[in-house]
Coordinates of C-alpha atoms in Angstrom, one line a residue:
X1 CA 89.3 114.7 76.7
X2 CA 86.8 116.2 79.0
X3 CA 83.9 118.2 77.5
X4 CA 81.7 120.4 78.9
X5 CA 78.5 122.0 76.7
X6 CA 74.9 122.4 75.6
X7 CA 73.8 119.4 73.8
X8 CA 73.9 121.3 70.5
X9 CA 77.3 121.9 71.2
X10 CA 78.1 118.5 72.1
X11 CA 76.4 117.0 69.1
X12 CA 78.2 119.5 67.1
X13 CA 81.7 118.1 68.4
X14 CA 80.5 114.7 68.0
X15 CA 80.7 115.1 64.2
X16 CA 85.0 116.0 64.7
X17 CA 85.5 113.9 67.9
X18 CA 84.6 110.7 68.3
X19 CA 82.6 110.1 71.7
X20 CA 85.4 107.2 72.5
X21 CA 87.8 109.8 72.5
X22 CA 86.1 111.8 75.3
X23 CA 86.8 111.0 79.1
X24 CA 83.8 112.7 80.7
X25 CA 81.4 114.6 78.6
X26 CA 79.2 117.0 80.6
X27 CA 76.4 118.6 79.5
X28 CA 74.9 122.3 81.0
X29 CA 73.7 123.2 82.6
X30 CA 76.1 121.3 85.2
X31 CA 77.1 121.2 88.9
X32 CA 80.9 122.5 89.3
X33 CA 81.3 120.3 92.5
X34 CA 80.5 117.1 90.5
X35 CA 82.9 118.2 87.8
X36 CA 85.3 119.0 89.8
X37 CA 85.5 115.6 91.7
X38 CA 85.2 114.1 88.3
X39 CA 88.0 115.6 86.5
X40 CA 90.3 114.6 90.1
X41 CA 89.1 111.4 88.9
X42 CA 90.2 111.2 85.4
X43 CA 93.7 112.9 86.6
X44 CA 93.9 110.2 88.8
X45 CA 93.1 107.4 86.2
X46 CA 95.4 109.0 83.7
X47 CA 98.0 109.3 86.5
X48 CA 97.9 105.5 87.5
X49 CA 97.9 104.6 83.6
X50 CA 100.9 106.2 83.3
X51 CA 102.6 105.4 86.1
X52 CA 101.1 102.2 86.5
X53 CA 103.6 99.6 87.4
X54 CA 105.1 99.9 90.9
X55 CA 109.0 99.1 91.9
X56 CA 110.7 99.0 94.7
X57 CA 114.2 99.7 94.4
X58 CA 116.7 97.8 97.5
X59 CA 120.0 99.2 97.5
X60 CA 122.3 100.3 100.6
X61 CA 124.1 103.0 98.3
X62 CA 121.8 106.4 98.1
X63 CA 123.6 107.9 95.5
X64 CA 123.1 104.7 92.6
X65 CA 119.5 104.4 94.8
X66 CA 118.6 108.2 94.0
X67 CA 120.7 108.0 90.0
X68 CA 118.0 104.9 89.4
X69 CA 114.9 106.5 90.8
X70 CA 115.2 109.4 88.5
X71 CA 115.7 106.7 85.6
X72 CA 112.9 105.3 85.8
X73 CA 110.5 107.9 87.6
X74 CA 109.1 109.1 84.1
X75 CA 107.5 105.6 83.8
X76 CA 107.0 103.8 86.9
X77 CA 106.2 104.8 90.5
X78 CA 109.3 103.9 92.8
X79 CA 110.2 103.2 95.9
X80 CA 113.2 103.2 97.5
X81 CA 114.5 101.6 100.5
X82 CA 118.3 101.3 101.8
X83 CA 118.2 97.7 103.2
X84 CA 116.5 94.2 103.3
X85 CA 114.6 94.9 106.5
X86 CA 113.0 97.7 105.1
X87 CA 112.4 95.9 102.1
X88 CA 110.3 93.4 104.1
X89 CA 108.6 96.0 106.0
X90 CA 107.5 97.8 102.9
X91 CA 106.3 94.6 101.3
X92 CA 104.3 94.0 104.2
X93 CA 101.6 97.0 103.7
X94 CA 102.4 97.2 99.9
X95 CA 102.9 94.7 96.6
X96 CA 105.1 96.3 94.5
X97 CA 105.0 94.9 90.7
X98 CA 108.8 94.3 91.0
X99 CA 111.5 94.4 93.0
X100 CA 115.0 95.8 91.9
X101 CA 117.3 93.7 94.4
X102 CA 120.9 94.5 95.2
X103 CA 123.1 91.6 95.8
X104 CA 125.3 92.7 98.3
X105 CA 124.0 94.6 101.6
X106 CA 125.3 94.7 105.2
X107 CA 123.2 93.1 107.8
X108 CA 120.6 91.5 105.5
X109 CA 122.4 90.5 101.5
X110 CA 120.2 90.6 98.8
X111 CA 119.6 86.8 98.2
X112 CA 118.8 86.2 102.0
X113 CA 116.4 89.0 101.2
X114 CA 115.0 87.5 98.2
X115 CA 114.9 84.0 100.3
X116 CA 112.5 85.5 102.9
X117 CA 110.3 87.6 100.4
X118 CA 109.4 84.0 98.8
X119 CA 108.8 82.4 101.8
X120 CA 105.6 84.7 102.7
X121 CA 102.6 83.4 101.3
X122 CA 101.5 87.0 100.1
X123 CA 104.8 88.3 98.9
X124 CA 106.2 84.6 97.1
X125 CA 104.8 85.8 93.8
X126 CA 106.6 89.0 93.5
X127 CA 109.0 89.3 90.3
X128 CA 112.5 90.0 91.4
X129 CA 115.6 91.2 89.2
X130 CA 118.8 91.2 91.1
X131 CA 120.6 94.8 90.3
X132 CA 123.9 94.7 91.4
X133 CA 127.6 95.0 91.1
X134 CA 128.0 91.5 92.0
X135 CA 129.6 89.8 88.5
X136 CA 131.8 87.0 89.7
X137 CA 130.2 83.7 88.6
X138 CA 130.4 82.2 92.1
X139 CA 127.5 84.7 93.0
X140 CA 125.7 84.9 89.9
X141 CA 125.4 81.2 90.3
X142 CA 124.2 81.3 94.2
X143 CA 121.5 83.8 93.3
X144 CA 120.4 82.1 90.0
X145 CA 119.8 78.9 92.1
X146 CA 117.0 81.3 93.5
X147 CA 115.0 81.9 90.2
X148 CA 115.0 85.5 90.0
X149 CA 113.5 87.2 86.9
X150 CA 117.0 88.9 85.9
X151 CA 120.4 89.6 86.9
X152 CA 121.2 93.1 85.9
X153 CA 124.6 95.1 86.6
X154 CA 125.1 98.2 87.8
X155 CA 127.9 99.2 85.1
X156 CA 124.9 98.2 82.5
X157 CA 124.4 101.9 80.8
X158 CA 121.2 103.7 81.3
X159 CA 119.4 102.4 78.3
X160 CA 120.8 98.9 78.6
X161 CA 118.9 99.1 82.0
X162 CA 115.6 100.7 81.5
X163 CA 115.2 98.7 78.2
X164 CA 115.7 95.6 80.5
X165 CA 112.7 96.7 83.0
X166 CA 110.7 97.7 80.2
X167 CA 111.2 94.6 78.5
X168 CA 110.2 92.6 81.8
X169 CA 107.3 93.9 81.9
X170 CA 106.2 93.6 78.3
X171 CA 106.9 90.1 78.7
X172 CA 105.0 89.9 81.6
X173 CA 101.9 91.9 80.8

């Protein structure tokens, strides 16, 4: 909440709101170009609080890249890129929170990715859950010799997924 009022106003609130409850509490007579960069502020806050936790999504296939982002949009900023190299690129100017990793990609596959990711210094700490189609045990074996924090399929259902991120990051809060 975000009040705005004469201080017999405001103590008059105070008695039905409790002052924790309040954002920003302004009191007249006021300047509208301070509140106005306040209340960008608080949207902002209450923006990042929401949407807190940054992934990047890595997956060659726009359509299951594009089906996933609007999954988990509601509760997490995303980003999506179509390959490893872009991955890396993106990692270099931004940490993402998590990294949704598909195993197999032309040019650059998803464990080679996930090899180069922990070899930077800056990025080595970055969770990573492999997201893939990839079920034989052959490759869930190479990749698990990597440490990922999951291995995830792609014919998981919706909920099966999301409750999987979420749950990471319960775990990991």
């Amino acid at each position: 909440l975000c009040v705005i009022g004469y201080e017999q106003e405001l103590a008059e609130l105070s008695k039905y709101i409790p002052e924790e409850r309040c954002s920003r509490i302004f009191k007249r007579p006021f300047d509208a170009k301070y509140i106005a960069e306040s209340l960008r502020l608080v949207a902002e806050v209450a923006t990042e609080n929401r949407l807190g936790k940054r992934i990047l999504l890595v997956d060659d296939d726009p359509t299951f890249l594009k089906m996933l982002q609007g999954w988990l949009s509601d509760k997490y900023r995303i980003t999506a890129v179509k390959s490893g190299m872009q991955a890396i690129t993106y990692i270099a100017n931004h940490m993402p929170d998590l990294i949704l990793l598909d195993y197999d990609m032309p040019i650059t596959p998803g464990p080679q990715v996930m090899e180069m990711i922990r070899s930077e210094f800056d990025s080595s700490a970055i969770p990573i859950i492999f997201l893939t189609g990839k079920s034989d045990r052959e490759s869930i074996m190479r990749v698990m010799k990597l440490k990922p924090q999951g291995y995830l399929l792609k014919s998981m259902s919706k909920d099966d997924i999301v409750t999987a991120i979420d749950n990471f990051f319960i775990s990991n809060d």
